Tab-separated table of C-alpha atoms and ligand atoms in Angstrom:
chain	number	residue	atom	x	y	z
A	1469	MET	CA	6.866	-15.534	-18.407
A	1470	LEU	CA	9.537	-17.790	-17.000
A	1471	SER	CA	12.426	-15.829	-15.554
A	1472	ILE	CA	15.630	-17.819	-15.035
A	1473	PHE	CA	18.662	-16.596	-13.054
A	1474	VAL	CA	21.666	-17.775	-15.035
A	1475	GLU	CA	24.390	-15.879	-13.233
A	1476	ALA	CA	24.948	-14.440	-9.769
A	1477	SER	CA	27.892	-12.131	-10.362
A	1478	CYS	CA	27.534	-8.568	-11.502
A	1479	ASN	CA	29.837	-5.625	-12.069
A	1480	ARG	CA	27.296	-3.050	-11.051
A	1481	TYR	CA	27.472	-3.122	-7.240
A	1482	GLU	CA	31.212	-2.584	-7.396
A	1483	ARG	CA	30.576	0.738	-9.101
A	1484	ASP	CA	27.851	2.545	-7.203
A	1485	GLU	CA	24.397	2.241	-5.682
A	1486	CYS	CA	23.567	-1.384	-6.290
A	1487	VAL	CA	24.398	-2.415	-2.736
A	1488	TYR	CA	20.726	-3.277	-2.218
A	1489	CYS	CA	20.750	-5.741	-5.074
A	1490	HIS	CA	20.105	-9.422	-4.296
A	1491	VAL	CA	23.440	-10.416	-5.864
A	1492	TYR	CA	25.410	-7.894	-3.782
A	1493	GLU	CA	28.072	-10.195	-2.328
A	1494	PRO	CA	27.495	-9.586	1.370
A	1495	LEU	CA	23.794	-10.345	0.891
A	1496	THR	CA	23.849	-13.365	-1.372
A	1497	SER	CA	23.911	-16.824	0.130
A	1498	LEU	CA	25.397	-18.549	-2.926
A	1499	PRO	CA	28.955	-19.790	-2.821
A	1500	LYS	CA	31.135	-18.485	-5.677
A	1501	SER	CA	31.366	-21.978	-7.152
A	1502	ASP	CA	27.650	-21.749	-7.963
A	1503	TRP	CA	27.615	-18.285	-9.560
A	1504	HIS	CA	27.311	-19.504	-13.166
A	1505	ILE	CA	24.683	-22.015	-14.129
A	1506	THR	CA	26.212	-24.548	-16.518
A	1507	PRO	CA	24.869	-25.866	-19.834
A	1508	GLN	CA	24.322	-29.219	-18.053
A	1509	GLN	CA	22.098	-27.532	-15.475
A	1510	ALA	CA	20.313	-25.577	-18.209
A	1511	GLN	CA	19.622	-28.857	-20.019
A	1512	ILE	CA	18.144	-30.414	-16.868
A	1513	MET	CA	15.908	-27.337	-16.465
A	1514	ALA	CA	14.884	-27.338	-20.122
A	1515	ASP	CA	13.950	-31.056	-20.071
A	1516	LYS	CA	11.717	-30.573	-17.028
A	1517	ILE	CA	10.116	-27.357	-18.293
A	1518	ILE	CA	8.852	-29.283	-21.315
A	1519	LYS	CA	7.340	-31.966	-19.060
A	1520	VAL	CA	5.584	-29.652	-16.577
A	1521	GLU	CA	2.617	-28.107	-18.335
A	1522	VAL	CA	2.387	-24.906	-16.285
A	1523	LEU	CA	6.078	-24.175	-16.849
A	1524	ASN	CA	5.926	-25.049	-20.507
A	1525	GLN	CA	3.015	-22.686	-21.027
A	1526	LEU	CA	4.916	-19.833	-19.323
A	1527	ALA	CA	8.013	-20.662	-21.386
A	1528	GLN	CA	6.046	-20.381	-24.620
A	1529	GLN	CA	5.103	-16.827	-23.632
A	1530	GLU	CA	8.729	-15.973	-22.887
A	1531	ILE	CA	11.878	-17.232	-21.196
A	1532	ASN	CA	13.855	-14.379	-19.733
A	1533	LEU	CA	17.473	-15.109	-18.886
A	1534	THR	CA	18.663	-12.814	-16.145
A	1535	GLY	CA	20.727	-12.637	-12.962
A	1536	GLY	CA	22.948	-11.038	-11.604
A	1537	GLU	CA	24.405	-10.049	-14.904
A	1538	ALA	CA	23.704	-12.800	-17.428
A	1539	THR	CA	26.523	-11.817	-19.782
A	1540	PHE	CA	29.092	-12.757	-17.152
A	1541	ASN	CA	28.150	-16.397	-17.612
A	1542	PRO	CA	30.853	-17.734	-19.989
A	1543	PHE	CA	28.427	-20.417	-21.222
A	1544	ILE	CA	25.544	-18.055	-21.826
A	1545	VAL	CA	25.393	-18.553	-25.612
A	1546	ASP	CA	25.139	-22.339	-25.216
A	1547	ILE	CA	22.592	-21.898	-22.442
A	1548	PHE	CA	20.589	-19.610	-24.674
A	1549	LYS	CA	20.598	-22.259	-27.421
A	1550	ILE	CA	19.349	-24.893	-24.953
A	1551	PHE	CA	16.415	-22.776	-23.886
A	1552	GLN	CA	15.675	-21.923	-27.507
A	1553	THR	CA	14.848	-25.640	-27.947
A	1554	VAL	CA	12.035	-25.116	-25.430
A	1555	SER	CA	10.550	-21.843	-26.644
A	1556	PRO	CA	10.905	-19.577	-29.665
A	1557	ASN	CA	10.706	-16.574	-27.326
A	1558	VAL	CA	13.924	-16.364	-25.331
A	1559	CYS	CA	15.334	-12.991	-24.296
A	1560	LEU	CA	18.248	-11.905	-22.135
A	1561	HIS	CA	18.306	-9.014	-19.713
A	1562	THR	CA	21.604	-7.134	-19.296
A	1563	ASN	CA	22.894	-4.081	-17.518
A	1564	LEU	CA	24.826	-3.224	-20.732
A	1565	ASP	CA	27.510	-1.751	-18.513
A	1566	ILE	CA	30.199	-3.001	-20.909
A	1567	ASN	CA	33.414	-1.074	-21.594
A	1568	SER	CA	34.255	-2.048	-25.111
A	1569	GLU	CA	33.106	-3.892	-28.175
A	1570	ILE	CA	35.963	-6.353	-27.812
A	1571	SER	CA	34.627	-7.447	-24.409
A	1572	PRO	CA	33.606	-11.133	-24.333
A	1573	ARG	CA	30.361	-9.964	-22.759
A	1574	TRP	CA	29.501	-7.863	-25.822
A	1575	GLN	CA	30.536	-10.671	-28.128
A	1576	ARG	CA	28.087	-12.978	-26.285
A	1577	LEU	CA	25.275	-10.461	-26.799
A	1578	LEU	CA	26.101	-10.255	-30.507
A	1579	ALA	CA	25.987	-14.057	-30.763
A	1580	ILE	CA	22.604	-14.163	-29.022
A	1581	MET	CA	21.169	-11.477	-31.273
A	1582	GLU	CA	22.489	-13.484	-34.205
A	1583	LEU	CA	20.382	-16.351	-32.872
A	1584	LYS	CA	17.349	-13.971	-32.935
A	1585	GLY	CA	17.296	-13.537	-29.147
A	1586	ARG	CA	16.076	-10.202	-27.854
A	1587	ILE	CA	18.284	-8.129	-25.591
A	1588	ASP	CA	16.615	-6.004	-22.912
A	1589	ILE	CA	18.320	-3.612	-20.554
A	1590	THR	CA	18.042	-1.851	-17.226
A	1591	LEU	CA	19.017	1.800	-17.442
A	1592	TYR	CA	21.846	2.908	-15.146
A	1593	PRO	CA	22.468	6.668	-15.263
A	1594	VAL	CA	26.137	6.404	-14.181
A	1595	ALA	CA	26.830	3.935	-16.997
A	1596	TRP	CA	24.535	5.488	-19.578
A	1597	GLU	CA	26.721	7.957	-21.417
A	1598	LYS	CA	29.924	5.955	-21.882
A	1599	GLN	CA	28.785	2.335	-21.751
A	1600	GLN	CA	25.121	1.856	-22.368
A	1601	LYS	CA	24.219	4.511	-24.944
A	1602	PRO	CA	26.790	3.637	-27.651
A	1603	LEU	CA	26.042	-0.096	-27.358
A	1604	LEU	CA	22.283	0.454	-27.278
A	1605	ARG	CA	22.595	2.287	-30.609
A	1606	LYS	CA	24.277	-0.838	-32.028
A	1607	ILE	CA	21.652	-3.159	-30.539
A	1608	LEU	CA	18.882	-1.197	-32.154
A	1609	LYS	CA	20.522	-1.618	-35.541
A	1610	ILE	CA	20.175	-5.406	-35.101
A	1611	GLN	CA	16.905	-5.987	-33.266
A	1612	ASN	CA	13.511	-4.319	-33.603
A	1613	LYS	CA	12.198	-4.892	-30.079
A	1614	LEU	CA	13.426	-3.491	-26.762
A	1615	LEU	CA	12.240	-3.539	-23.173
A	1616	ILE	CA	13.896	-1.056	-20.802
A	1617	ASN	CA	13.616	-1.313	-17.030
A	1618	ILE	CA	14.028	1.832	-14.990
A	1619	VAL	CA	14.724	1.248	-11.285
A	1620	PHE	CA	14.150	4.514	-9.449
A	1621	ASP	CA	15.029	5.787	-5.975
A	1622	SER	CA	12.811	8.899	-6.079
A	1623	LEU	CA	10.524	10.773	-8.410
A	1624	VAL	CA	13.331	13.163	-9.298
A	1625	ASP	CA	15.540	10.211	-10.157
A	1626	LEU	CA	12.752	8.760	-12.296
A	1627	LYS	CA	12.264	12.060	-14.122
A	1628	ASN	CA	15.987	12.327	-14.845
A	1629	GLN	CA	16.211	8.782	-16.106
A	1630	ILE	CA	13.257	9.211	-18.464
A	1631	GLN	CA	14.869	12.407	-19.728
A	1632	LEU	CA	17.904	10.351	-20.783
A	1633	LEU	CA	15.633	8.191	-22.910
A	1634	VAL	CA	13.792	11.180	-24.357
A	1635	GLU	CA	17.118	12.631	-25.521
A	1636	PHE	CA	18.209	9.255	-26.902
A	1637	PHE	CA	15.071	8.737	-28.941
A	1638	GLU	CA	15.110	12.381	-30.148
A	1639	GLU	CA	18.150	11.293	-32.209
A	1640	GLY	CA	16.058	8.920	-34.297
A	1641	ASP	CA	12.792	8.867	-36.163
A	1642	THR	CA	10.649	6.839	-33.793
A	1643	LEU	CA	8.039	9.489	-33.195
A	1644	GLU	CA	5.476	7.288	-31.389
A	1645	ILE	CA	8.075	6.105	-28.911
A	1646	LEU	CA	9.271	9.617	-28.291
A	1647	THR	CA	5.694	10.690	-27.694
A	1648	LEU	CA	5.211	7.921	-25.111
A	1649	LEU	CA	8.408	8.874	-23.314
A	1650	LYS	CA	7.480	12.569	-23.281
A	1651	ASP	CA	4.119	11.616	-21.793
A	1652	TYR	CA	5.923	9.690	-19.025
A	1653	HIS	CA	8.286	12.577	-18.438
A	1654	GLY	CA	5.498	15.147	-18.345
A	1655	ARG	CA	3.499	13.190	-15.777
A	1656	VAL	CA	6.487	12.547	-13.482
A	1657	ALA	CA	7.676	16.141	-13.839
A	1658	ASP	CA	4.216	17.319	-12.788
A	1659	LEU	CA	4.383	15.164	-9.616
A	1660	VAL	CA	7.914	16.413	-8.874
A	1661	GLU	CA	6.708	20.007	-9.131
A	1662	HIS	CA	3.356	19.789	-7.393
A	1663	GLN	CA	3.366	16.652	-5.179
A	1664	PRO	CA	7.020	15.778	-4.568
A	1665	GLY	CA	6.446	13.746	-1.403
A	1666	CYS	CA	3.319	12.008	-2.585
A	1667	GLU	CA	2.151	8.566	-1.561
A	1668	GLU	CA	2.449	5.689	-3.954
A	1669	ALA	CA	-1.286	5.706	-4.662
A	1670	VAL	CA	-1.030	9.245	-6.062
A	1671	TYR	CA	1.809	8.171	-8.356
A	1672	THR	CA	-0.052	5.045	-9.431
A	1673	ASN	CA	-3.150	7.050	-10.176
A	1674	LYS	CA	-1.155	9.564	-12.218
A	1675	MET	CA	0.428	6.823	-14.339
A	1676	GLU	CA	-2.635	4.545	-14.474
A	1677	ASP	CA	-3.780	4.984	-18.066
A	1678	ILE	CA	-0.362	5.366	-19.698
A	1679	GLY	CA	0.737	2.538	-21.991
A	1680	THR	CA	3.843	0.511	-21.385
A	1681	PHE	CA	4.431	-0.312	-25.070
A	1682	SER	CA	4.673	1.737	-28.200
A	1683	GLN	CA	5.485	0.956	-31.836
A	1684	SER	CA	7.170	3.029	-34.523
A	1685	GLY	CA	7.212	1.245	-37.854
A	1686	ASP	CA	8.214	-2.310	-37.053
A	1687	PHE	CA	10.107	-1.311	-33.874
A	1688	VAL	CA	8.341	-2.270	-30.629
A	1689	PHE	CA	9.385	-0.544	-27.433
A	1690	GLY	CA	8.386	-1.321	-23.850
A	1691	ILE	CA	9.153	0.473	-20.603
A	1692	ASN	CA	8.906	-0.868	-17.089
A	1693	LEU	CA	9.185	1.427	-14.062
A	1694	LEU	CA	10.315	-0.299	-10.858
A	1695	PRO	CA	10.743	1.399	-7.479
A	1696	SER	CA	13.888	0.417	-5.618
A	1697	PHE	CA	13.962	-1.116	-2.152
A	1698	LYS	CA	16.393	-1.340	0.688
A	1699	MET	CA	17.267	-4.817	1.944
A	1700	ASP	CA	17.934	-5.968	5.455
A	1701	ASP	CA	21.055	-7.898	6.488
A	1702	ARG	CA	19.324	-11.123	5.478
A	1703	GLY	CA	18.755	-9.893	1.945
A	1704	ARG	CA	15.024	-9.317	2.440
A	1705	ARG	CA	13.170	-6.497	0.792
A	1706	ALA	CA	11.832	-3.611	2.954
A	1707	LEU	CA	8.114	-3.141	3.468
A	1708	THR	CA	8.183	0.257	1.811
A	1709	SER	CA	9.922	1.323	-1.387
A	1710	ASN	CA	12.559	4.062	-1.498
A	1711	PRO	CA	10.521	6.539	-3.575
A	1712	PHE	CA	7.373	6.113	-1.495
A	1713	PRO	CA	8.490	5.600	2.106
A	1714	LYS	CA	5.023	6.468	3.490
A	1715	SER	CA	3.225	3.589	1.741
A	1716	ASN	CA	3.515	-0.157	2.323
A	1717	TYR	CA	4.407	-1.642	-1.065
A	1718	LEU	CA	2.105	-4.657	-1.161
A	1719	LEU	CA	2.155	-7.575	-3.623
A	1720	GLU	CA	-1.070	-9.263	-4.561
A	1721	CYS	CA	-0.244	-12.963	-4.714
A	1722	VAL	CA	-2.001	-14.488	-7.696
A	1723	ALA	CA	-0.417	-17.879	-7.015
A	1724	ALA	CA	-2.325	-18.152	-3.733
A	1725	ARG	CA	-5.497	-17.677	-5.788
A	1726	GLY	CA	-4.616	-20.578	-8.053
A	1727	SER	CA	-3.209	-18.692	-11.003
A	1728	ILE	CA	0.399	-18.477	-12.163
A	1729	ASP	CA	1.369	-15.845	-14.660
A	1730	THR	CA	5.090	-15.625	-13.867
A	1731	MET	CA	7.582	-18.062	-12.418
A	1732	THR	CA	11.094	-17.268	-11.310
A	1733	VAL	CA	13.738	-19.973	-11.309
A	1734	GLN	CA	16.527	-19.034	-8.945
A	1735	GLN	CA	20.159	-19.931	-9.431
A	1736	ASN	CA	19.806	-23.004	-7.211
A	1737	GLY	CA	16.705	-24.194	-9.063
A	1738	ALA	CA	14.130	-22.963	-6.500
A	1739	LEU	CA	10.837	-21.905	-8.088
A	1740	THR	CA	8.880	-18.842	-6.883
A	1741	PRO	CA	5.553	-18.240	-8.613
A	1742	CYS	CA	5.956	-14.500	-9.034
A	1743	CYS	CA	8.418	-11.992	-10.326
A	1744	ASP	CA	11.108	-12.386	-7.703
A	1745	VAL	CA	14.360	-10.526	-8.177
A	1746	GLY	CA	15.833	-12.569	-5.368
A	1747	ASN	CA	14.856	-10.324	-2.463
A	1748	LEU	CA	11.416	-11.745	-1.634
A	1749	LYS	CA	12.729	-14.794	0.217
A	1750	CYS	CA	9.367	-16.561	-0.044
A	1751	LEU	CA	9.867	-19.810	1.868
A	1752	PRO	CA	7.155	-22.080	0.325
A	1753	THR	CA	8.898	-22.617	-2.999
A	1754	PHE	CA	7.085	-24.422	-5.760
A	1755	GLY	CA	9.781	-27.079	-5.802
A	1756	ASN	CA	13.257	-27.169	-7.289
A	1757	LEU	CA	13.711	-27.356	-11.024
A	1758	LEU	CA	17.172	-28.888	-10.725
A	1759	GLN	CA	16.447	-31.458	-8.030
A	1760	ASP	CA	12.792	-32.520	-8.207
A	1761	ALA	CA	11.142	-34.900	-10.633
A	1762	PRO	CA	8.404	-33.361	-12.845
A	1763	GLU	CA	5.626	-35.248	-10.961
A	1764	SER	CA	6.767	-34.070	-7.545
A	1765	LEU	CA	7.031	-30.486	-8.848
A	1766	MET	CA	3.310	-30.636	-9.768
A	1767	ALA	CA	2.441	-32.016	-6.328
A	1768	GLN	CA	4.589	-29.383	-4.585
A	1769	PHE	CA	2.723	-26.589	-6.433
A	1770	GLU	CA	-0.510	-27.372	-4.625
A	1771	VAL	CA	1.102	-27.895	-1.191
A	1772	SER	CA	2.877	-24.544	-1.448
A	1773	ARG	CA	-0.171	-22.757	-2.812
A	1774	ARG	CA	-2.141	-23.733	0.298
A	1775	LYS	CA	0.669	-22.632	2.569
A	1776	ILE	CA	0.904	-19.250	0.814
A	1777	ALA	CA	-2.890	-18.778	1.012
A	1778	SER	CA	-2.754	-19.412	4.761
A	1779	GLY	CA	0.169	-16.941	5.110
A	1780	ILE	CA	-1.444	-14.123	3.204
A	1781	ALA	CA	-4.613	-14.377	5.328
A	1782	LYS	CA	-2.382	-13.799	8.363
A	1783	ASN	CA	-0.571	-10.941	6.567
A	1784	ARG	CA	-3.878	-9.214	5.872
A	1785	HIS	CA	-4.837	-9.532	9.503
A	1786	ASN	CA	-1.455	-8.112	10.584
A	1787	LEU	CA	-1.719	-5.191	8.145
A	1788	GLU	CA	-5.181	-4.318	9.524
A	1789	ASN	CA	-3.986	-4.515	13.128
A	1790	GLN	CA	-0.867	-2.355	13.221
A	1791	ARG	CA	1.425	-5.365	12.888
A	1792	ALA	CA	2.674	-4.652	9.356
A	1793	GLY	CA	6.091	-6.099	8.687
A	1794	GLU	CA	5.832	-9.165	10.929
A	1795	TRP	CA	6.908	-12.393	9.235
A	1796	VAL	CA	4.388	-15.216	9.638
A	1797	GLU	CA	5.277	-18.875	10.318
A	1798	GLU	CA	4.485	-19.816	6.692
A	1799	GLY	CA	7.566	-17.804	5.686
A	1800	ILE	CA	5.961	-15.526	3.120
A	1801	PRO	CA	6.940	-11.868	2.963
A	1802	PRO	CA	4.799	-9.587	5.146
A	1803	TYR	CA	3.779	-7.381	2.193
A	1804	CYS	CA	2.150	-10.229	0.253
A	1805	THR	CA	-1.647	-10.222	0.334
B	120	LIG	S1	3.607	-14.945	-1.275
B	120	LIG	FE1	4.590	-13.148	-2.187
B	120	LIG	S2	6.654	-13.777	-2.678
B	120	LIG	FE2	5.457	-15.638	-2.307
B	120	LIG	S3	4.674	-16.232	-4.325
B	120	LIG	FE3	3.108	-14.943	-3.464
B	120	LIG	S4	3.567	-12.850	-4.176
B	120	LIG	FE4	5.420	-14.117	-4.529
């Protein structure tokens, strides 16, 4: 998957807990003038994606337009059309925290669905009842696929968020999806009751064999559970997640091992070969999609891969020698191994 940040602004952190988000204004390093990517920038990116084989292959799997809140980009429909010339599989991720159907943001989503783009959402409990739920009902009348992200602060929070989805799908006739969600809810509820302060490994073990997708008729549903993290004053992710503060939350870097299954294109064009929501701050970028020529991007991939491999070897050493959390000179996050 190729994940592209198309917009840095977001309405969420003005409302509640999203002060640890990478686009939270005090933490972002982007000037306001660069908050929207433009159709011209999107075209530059699209032209290069086609020419760089690794990026093109990822794009054919899926291009995910995200941010920030992608619907705040006033050019998003044109940008969507540009990326649709690269791949048939372009989707857009939104917070769906939209007040009314006359909002330009909602109109942009309708236009994208009209173009056969898939809309995915992150669930936000404080916006669920009034903003997200009514619009999600409308989305599901138009599209037959949906991926929902749940970002959770604690196991109790996770249980409560899944319950919102259980109640939502109880309204319809998607039995298989409801069954999946009830399975999720049952497992998390069990942890909340019997092992409320468990380590991450216990949680992972509990959820290990549960599916992330389900299908009812021709409707395909996916769910993605993501622990939340605090950020430091430089916008860098903490070593441990909020729900599992006793466990270092490590990332296994597949790029260092020569394989790329995800690439994130940040607002400024910087490429990170993993699923970066902007808080990883991995220094050895795989080049810049806006600035670099296709040939130099390819060359940069190998240079950065070697640098990352060197950094993760040092990280492993640090983790084994009570030096967890120290940043190494290669500039890769201390939790990457
Ligand atoms: S070192 Fe970490 S942040 Fe950098 S590419 Fe690898 S997994 Fe991603």
